[in-house]
Protein backbone atom coordinates (compact mmCIF):
# COMPACT_ATOMS: atom_id res chain seq x y z
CA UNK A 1 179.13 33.58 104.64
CA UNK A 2 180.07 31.43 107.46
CA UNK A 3 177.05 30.41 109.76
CA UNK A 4 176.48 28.71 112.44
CA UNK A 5 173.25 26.33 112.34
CA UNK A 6 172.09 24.60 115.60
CA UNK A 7 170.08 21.57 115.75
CA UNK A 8 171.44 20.21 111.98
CA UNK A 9 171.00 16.43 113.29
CA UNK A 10 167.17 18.42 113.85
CA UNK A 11 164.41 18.27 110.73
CA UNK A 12 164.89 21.75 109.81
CA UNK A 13 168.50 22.29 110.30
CA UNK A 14 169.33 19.39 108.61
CA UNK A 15 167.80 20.87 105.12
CA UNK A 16 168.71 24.52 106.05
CA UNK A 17 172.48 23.20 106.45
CA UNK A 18 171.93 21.29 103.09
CA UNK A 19 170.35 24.41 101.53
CA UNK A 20 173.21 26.88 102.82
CA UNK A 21 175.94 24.12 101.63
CA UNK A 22 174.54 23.81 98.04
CA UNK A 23 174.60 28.04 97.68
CA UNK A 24 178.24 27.73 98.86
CA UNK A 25 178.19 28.97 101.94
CA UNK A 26 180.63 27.44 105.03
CA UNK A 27 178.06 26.11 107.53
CA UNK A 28 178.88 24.73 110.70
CA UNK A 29 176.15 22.18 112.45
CA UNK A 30 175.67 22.25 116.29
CA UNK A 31 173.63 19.43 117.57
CA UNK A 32 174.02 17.70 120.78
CA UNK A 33 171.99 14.46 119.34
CA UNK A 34 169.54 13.76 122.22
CA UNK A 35 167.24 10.85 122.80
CA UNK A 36 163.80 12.39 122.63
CA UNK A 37 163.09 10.80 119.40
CA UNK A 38 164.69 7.59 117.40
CA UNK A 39 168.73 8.72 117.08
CA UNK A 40 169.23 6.65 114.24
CA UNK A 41 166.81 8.93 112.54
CA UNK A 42 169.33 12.01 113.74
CA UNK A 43 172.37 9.90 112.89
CA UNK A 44 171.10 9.25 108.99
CA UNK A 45 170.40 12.88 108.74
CA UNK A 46 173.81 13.69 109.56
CA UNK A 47 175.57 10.45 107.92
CA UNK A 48 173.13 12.19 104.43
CA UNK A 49 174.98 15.38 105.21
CA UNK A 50 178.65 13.45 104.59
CA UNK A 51 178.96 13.21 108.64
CA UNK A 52 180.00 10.02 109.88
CA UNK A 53 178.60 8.57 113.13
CA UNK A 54 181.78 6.65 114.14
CA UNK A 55 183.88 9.90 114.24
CA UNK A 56 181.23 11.62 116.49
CA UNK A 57 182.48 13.07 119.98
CA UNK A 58 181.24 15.48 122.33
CA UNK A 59 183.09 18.83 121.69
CA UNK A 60 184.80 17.47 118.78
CA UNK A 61 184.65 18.91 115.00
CA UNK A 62 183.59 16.15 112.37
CA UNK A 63 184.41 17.39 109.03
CA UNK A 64 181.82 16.08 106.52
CA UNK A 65 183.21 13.56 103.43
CA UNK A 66 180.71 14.83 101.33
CA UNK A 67 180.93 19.09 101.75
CA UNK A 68 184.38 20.80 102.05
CA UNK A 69 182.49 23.60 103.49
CA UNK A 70 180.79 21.66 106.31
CA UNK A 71 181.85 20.78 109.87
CA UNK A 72 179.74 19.30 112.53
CA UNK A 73 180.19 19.42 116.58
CA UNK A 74 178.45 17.46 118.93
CA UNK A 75 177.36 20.08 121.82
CA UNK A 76 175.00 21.11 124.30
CA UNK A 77 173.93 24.43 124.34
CA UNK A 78 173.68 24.68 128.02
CA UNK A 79 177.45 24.06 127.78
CA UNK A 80 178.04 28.16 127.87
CA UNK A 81 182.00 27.83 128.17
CA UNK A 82 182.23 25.05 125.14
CA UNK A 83 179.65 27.17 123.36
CA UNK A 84 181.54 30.13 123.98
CA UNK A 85 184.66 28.40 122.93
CA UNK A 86 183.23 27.69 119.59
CA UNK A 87 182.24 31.20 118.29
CA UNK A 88 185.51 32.27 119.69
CA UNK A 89 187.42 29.86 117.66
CA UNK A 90 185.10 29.72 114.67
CA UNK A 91 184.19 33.55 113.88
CA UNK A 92 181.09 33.21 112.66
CA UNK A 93 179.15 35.98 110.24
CA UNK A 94 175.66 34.89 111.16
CA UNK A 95 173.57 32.31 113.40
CA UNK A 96 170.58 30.14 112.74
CA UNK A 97 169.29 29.12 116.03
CA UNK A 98 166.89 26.34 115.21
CA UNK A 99 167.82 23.28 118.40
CA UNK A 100 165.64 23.04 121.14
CA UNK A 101 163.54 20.59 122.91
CA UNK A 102 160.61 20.09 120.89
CA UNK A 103 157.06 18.85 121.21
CA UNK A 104 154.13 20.19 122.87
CA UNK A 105 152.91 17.12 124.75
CA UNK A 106 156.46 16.17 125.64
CA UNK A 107 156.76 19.47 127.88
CA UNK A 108 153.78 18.30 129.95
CA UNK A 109 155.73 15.68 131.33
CA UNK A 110 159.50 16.65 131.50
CA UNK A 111 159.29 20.36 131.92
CA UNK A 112 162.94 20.95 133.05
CA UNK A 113 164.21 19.75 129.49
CA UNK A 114 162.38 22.71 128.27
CA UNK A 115 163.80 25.34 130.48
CA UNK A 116 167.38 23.68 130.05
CA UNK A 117 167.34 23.87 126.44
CA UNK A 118 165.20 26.53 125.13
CA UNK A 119 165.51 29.11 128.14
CA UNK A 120 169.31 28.93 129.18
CA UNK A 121 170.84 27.38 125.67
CA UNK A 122 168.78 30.59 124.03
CA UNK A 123 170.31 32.51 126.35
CA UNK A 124 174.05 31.19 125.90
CA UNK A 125 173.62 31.58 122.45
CA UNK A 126 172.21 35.43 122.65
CA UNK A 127 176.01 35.90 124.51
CA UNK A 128 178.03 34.35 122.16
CA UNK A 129 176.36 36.23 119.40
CA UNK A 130 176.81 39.35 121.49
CA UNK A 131 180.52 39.05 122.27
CA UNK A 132 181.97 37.38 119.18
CA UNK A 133 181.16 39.64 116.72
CA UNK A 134 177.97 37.95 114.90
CA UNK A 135 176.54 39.80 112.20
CA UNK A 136 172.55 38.61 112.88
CA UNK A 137 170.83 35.86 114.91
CA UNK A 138 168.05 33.78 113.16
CA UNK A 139 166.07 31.57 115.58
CA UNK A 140 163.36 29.35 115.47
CA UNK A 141 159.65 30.23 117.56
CA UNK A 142 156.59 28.57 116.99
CA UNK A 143 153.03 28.80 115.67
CA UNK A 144 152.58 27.34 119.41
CA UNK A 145 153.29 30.82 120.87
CA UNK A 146 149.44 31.92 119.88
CA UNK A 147 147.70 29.53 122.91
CA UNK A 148 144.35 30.75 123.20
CA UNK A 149 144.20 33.56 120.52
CA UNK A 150 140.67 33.15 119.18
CA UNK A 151 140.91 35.64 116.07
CA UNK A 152 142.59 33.79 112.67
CA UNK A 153 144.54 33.80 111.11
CA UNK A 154 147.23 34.30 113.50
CA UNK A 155 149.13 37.56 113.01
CA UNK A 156 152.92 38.57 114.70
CA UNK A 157 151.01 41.57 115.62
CA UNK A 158 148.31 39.98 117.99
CA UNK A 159 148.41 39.33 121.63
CA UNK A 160 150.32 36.26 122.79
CA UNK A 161 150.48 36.37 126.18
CA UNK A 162 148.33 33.18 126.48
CA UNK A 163 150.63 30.10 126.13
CA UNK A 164 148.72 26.75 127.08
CA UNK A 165 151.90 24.50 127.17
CA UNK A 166 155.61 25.02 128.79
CA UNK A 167 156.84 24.77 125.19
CA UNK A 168 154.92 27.71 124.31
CA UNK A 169 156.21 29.41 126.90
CA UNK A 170 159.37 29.07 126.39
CA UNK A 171 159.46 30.32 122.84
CA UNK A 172 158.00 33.56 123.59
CA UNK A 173 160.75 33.92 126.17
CA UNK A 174 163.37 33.85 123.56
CA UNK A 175 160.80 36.49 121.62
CA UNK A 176 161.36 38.65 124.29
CA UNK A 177 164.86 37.81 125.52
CA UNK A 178 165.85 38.45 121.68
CA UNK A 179 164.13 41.76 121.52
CA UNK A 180 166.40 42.90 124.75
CA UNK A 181 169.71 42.24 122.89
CA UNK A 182 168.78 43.77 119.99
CA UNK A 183 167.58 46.77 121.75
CA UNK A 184 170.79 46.56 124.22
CA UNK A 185 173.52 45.65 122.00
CA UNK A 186 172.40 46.65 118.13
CA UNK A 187 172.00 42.92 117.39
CA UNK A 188 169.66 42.13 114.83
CA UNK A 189 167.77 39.38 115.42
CA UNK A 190 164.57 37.64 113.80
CA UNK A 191 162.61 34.91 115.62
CA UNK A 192 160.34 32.64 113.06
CA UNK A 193 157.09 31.53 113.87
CA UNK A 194 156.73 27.96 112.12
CA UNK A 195 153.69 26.16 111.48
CA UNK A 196 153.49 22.55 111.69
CA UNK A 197 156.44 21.57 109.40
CA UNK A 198 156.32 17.99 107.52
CA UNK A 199 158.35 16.37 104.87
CA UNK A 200 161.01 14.11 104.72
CA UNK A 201 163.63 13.17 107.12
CA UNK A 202 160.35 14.74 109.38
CA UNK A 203 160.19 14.27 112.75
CA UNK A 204 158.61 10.90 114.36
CA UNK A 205 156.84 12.50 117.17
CA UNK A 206 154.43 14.41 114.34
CA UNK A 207 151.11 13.66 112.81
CA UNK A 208 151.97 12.84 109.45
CA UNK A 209 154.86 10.09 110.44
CA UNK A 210 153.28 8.49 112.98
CA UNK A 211 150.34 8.42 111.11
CA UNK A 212 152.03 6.78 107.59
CA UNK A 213 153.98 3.96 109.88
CA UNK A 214 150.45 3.46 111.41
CA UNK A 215 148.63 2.50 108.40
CA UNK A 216 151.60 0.67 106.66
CA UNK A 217 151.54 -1.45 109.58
CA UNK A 218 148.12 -1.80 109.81
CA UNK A 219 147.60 -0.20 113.30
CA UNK A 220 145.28 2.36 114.49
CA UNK A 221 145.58 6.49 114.88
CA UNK A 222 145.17 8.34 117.35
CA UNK A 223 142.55 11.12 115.94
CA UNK A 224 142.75 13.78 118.59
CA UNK A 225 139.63 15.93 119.21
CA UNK A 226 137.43 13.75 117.46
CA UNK A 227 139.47 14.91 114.17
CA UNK A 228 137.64 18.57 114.37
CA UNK A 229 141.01 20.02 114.18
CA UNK A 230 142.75 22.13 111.19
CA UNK A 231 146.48 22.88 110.56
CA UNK A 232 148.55 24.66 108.34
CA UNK A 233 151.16 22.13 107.16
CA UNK A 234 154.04 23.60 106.13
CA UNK A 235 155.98 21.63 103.59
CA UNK A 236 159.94 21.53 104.70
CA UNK A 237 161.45 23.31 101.39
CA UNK A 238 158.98 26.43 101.58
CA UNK A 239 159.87 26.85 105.53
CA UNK A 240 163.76 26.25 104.23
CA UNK A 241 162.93 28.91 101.31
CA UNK A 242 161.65 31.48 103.97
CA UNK A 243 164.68 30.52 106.73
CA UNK A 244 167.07 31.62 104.14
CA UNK A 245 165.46 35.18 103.32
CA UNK A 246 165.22 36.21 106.47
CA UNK A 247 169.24 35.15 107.18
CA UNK A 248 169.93 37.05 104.10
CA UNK A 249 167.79 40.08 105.12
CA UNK A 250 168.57 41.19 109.04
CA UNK A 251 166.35 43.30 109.93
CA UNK A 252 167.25 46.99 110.13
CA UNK A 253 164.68 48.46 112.86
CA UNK A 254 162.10 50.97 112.82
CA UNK A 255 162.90 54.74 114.07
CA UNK A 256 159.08 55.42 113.97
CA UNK A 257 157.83 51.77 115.42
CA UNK A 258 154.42 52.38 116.42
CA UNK A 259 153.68 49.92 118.57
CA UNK A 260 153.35 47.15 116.77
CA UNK A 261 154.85 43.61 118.72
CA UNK A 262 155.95 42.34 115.12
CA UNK A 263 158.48 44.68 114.86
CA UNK A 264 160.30 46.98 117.08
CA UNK A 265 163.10 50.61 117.11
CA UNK A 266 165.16 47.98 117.79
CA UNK A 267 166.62 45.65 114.85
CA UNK A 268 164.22 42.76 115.32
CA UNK A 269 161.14 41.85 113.79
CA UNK A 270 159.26 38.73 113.72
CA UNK A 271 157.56 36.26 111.21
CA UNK A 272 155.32 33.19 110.92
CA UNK A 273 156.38 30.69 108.20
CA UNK A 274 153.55 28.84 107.29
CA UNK A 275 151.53 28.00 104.06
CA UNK A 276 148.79 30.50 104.96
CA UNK A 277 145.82 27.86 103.90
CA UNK A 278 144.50 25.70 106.80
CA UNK A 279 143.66 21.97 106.56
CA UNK A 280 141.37 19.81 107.85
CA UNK A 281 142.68 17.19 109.96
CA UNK A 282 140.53 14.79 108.27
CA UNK A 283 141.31 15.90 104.73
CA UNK A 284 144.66 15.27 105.55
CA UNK A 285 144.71 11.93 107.06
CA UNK A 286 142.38 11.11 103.38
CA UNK A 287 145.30 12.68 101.38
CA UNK A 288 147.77 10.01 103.22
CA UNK A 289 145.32 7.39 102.50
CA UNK A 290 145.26 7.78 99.05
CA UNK A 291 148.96 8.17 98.76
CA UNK A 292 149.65 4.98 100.44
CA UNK A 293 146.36 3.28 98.78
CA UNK A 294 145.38 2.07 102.09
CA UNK A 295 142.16 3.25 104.52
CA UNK A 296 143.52 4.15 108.46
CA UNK A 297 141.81 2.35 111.14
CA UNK A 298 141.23 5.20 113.28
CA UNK A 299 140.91 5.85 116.94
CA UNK A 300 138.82 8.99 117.79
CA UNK A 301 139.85 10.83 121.40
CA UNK A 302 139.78 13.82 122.83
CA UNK A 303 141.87 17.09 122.75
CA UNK A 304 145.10 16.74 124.74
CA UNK A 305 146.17 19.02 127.04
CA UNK A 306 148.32 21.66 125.55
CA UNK A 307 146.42 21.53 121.96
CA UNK A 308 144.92 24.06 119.91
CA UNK A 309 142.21 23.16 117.39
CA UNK A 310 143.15 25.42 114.80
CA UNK A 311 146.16 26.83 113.14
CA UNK A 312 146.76 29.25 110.42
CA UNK A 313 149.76 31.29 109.69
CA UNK A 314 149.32 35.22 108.10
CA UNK A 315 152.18 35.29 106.21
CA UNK A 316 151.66 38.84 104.80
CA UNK A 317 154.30 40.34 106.40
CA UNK A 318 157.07 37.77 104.88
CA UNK A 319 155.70 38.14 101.68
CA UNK A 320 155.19 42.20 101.91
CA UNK A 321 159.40 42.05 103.28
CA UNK A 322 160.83 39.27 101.44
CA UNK A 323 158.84 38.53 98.49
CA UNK A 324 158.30 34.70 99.82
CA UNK A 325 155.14 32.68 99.03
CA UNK A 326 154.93 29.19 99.69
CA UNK A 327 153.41 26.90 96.91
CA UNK A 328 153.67 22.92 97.76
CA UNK A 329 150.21 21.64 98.10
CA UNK A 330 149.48 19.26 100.85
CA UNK A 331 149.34 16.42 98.75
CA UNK A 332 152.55 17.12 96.60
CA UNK A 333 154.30 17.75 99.81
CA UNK A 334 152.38 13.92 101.42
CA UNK A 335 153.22 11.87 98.65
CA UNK A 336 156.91 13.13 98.50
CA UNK A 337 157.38 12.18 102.55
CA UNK A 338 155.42 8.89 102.16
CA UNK A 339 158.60 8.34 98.77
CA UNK A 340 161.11 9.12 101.75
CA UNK A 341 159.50 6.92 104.26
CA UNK A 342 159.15 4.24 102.58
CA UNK A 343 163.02 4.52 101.29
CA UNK A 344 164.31 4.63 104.28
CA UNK A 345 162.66 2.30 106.23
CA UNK A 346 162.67 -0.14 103.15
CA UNK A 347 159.09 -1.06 103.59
């Protein structure tokens, strides 16, 4: 197949594109490299993938020295004639829509990035797919999109019209946004619920890598809530394992949908991707410690705006649909980013 993967200079696209290349598919990367976290990070991603920074220009293909089957372009989404240019020119079979502004906290104090991004690049992108002939539309949502739901673990047929952060917000706009184009057009499209993803090449603006540079540099962390929180950490290959299921298995839709918001007449359907098993913040700043042999000076505060205290993912619909289970234990999955970390940033 020939797909189109968004935000490959991004955590997850950047091992989804990997993934996709090694099975032999043509994949080409959309990214449009912004400044929210350290570039250089987003630049080694890419220069991993066989892309080379020097050769980078906005609007420009990059063909990667390492895959025949990969090209990269340097875009913003919001760019609706250069993104409309692309599928036009490229004839893609399927999308993975996985760029957007990230971050939770982040969207507390530069909301417009948010609406930008996620609102009108989701929206560009539900066109392009609409008018050019794509065969299914993949995108990424977020475990964030479950705000103030009390009842756990958190199931894509509950209630989520609670968001508690612009972020949150936004993703369940492209929920719904999605639904109408699949209902409207025949489009099918599945929107995936992640749940705090780590691993390597992980993001700097999460828990587990600011909390490893912390204690190899012998500074404090910042223990939010006290450190009564739990999450379900998602390790990067078993979210990657899921992403490719569900772009190899559009949905099909349901002519006797009862009601449920998981799934719809329409060809869409939802899922969380998550490990299903809950950690304690605590137990997983210990299971760092222990990897890097070294005790975290820690400084306790209070929830921050936007914050849940809990996350956990029911994954029973994935596994009921597509057979997928993930299996990398928290401290497999530590101990392997901690190996990356310390790699590249030789310390």
């Amino acid at each position: 197949m020939k797909i189109l993967v968004t935000g490959t200079a991004g955590f997850i696209g950047f091992h989804l594109a990997n993934r996709l290349l090694e099975r032999g598919d043509e994949v080409v990367g959309l990214d449009n490299i912004n400044d929210y976290y350290d570039v250089n990070l987003k630049y080694g991603r890419l220069a991993e993938a066989g892309i080379d920074r020097d050769e980078i220009e906005y609007g420009k293909i990059v063909e990667s020295k390492k895959y025949p089957n990969y090209k990269f372009i340097k875009l913003n989404l919001e760019d609706k004639e250069a993104v409309d240019k692309l599928f036009k020119e490229e004839k893609f079979d399927k999308v993975c829509h996985l760029a957007a502004q990230a971050g939770v906290r982040y969207s507390l104090t530069n909301p417009d990035a948010y609406i930008q991004s996620n609102i009108v690049g989701h929206m560009n992108i539900l066109e392009a797919v609409r008018h050019h002939g794509v065969k299914a539309l993949s995108y990424a949502s977020s475990s964030s999109v479950y705000g103030l739901n009390k009842k756990q673990p958190f199931s894509t047929d509950d209630n989520v019209d609670h968001p508690i952060s612009l972020y949150a917000a936004t993703k369940k706009a492209d929920e719904l946004m999605s639904h109408t184009y699949s209902y409207l057009y025949n489009i099918p499209t599945t929107g995936l619920r992640f749940f705090t993803v780590y691993g390597p090449w992980g993001r700097p603006d999460m828990a587990l890598f600011l909390f490893t540079k912390a204690i190899l540099e012998d500074k404090p962390i910042d223990v939010f809530n006290y450190g009564n929180m739990q999450r379900d950490f998602t390790y990067i290959d078993d979210i990657i394992e899921g992403v490719v299921r569900v772009i190899d298995n559009p949905p099909k839709g349901n002519p006797e949908w009862d009601g449920r918001p998981s799934e719809s007449i329409a060809p869409y359907k939802i899922y969380n991707i998550g490990r299903g098993k809950p950690v304690k913040l605590m137990d997983f700043i210990e299971a760092i410690e222990e990897t890097i042999g070294k005790k975290a000076k820690k400084n306790l505060l209070p929830m921050q705006p936007g914050d849940v205290p809990s996350t956990w993912a029911d994954t029973s619909a994935l596994e009921k649909d597509l057979g997928y289970k993930p299996k990398v234990d928290v401290k497999e999955g530590i101990k392997k980013f901690v190996d990356w970390y310390r790699w590249f940033y030789k310390v």
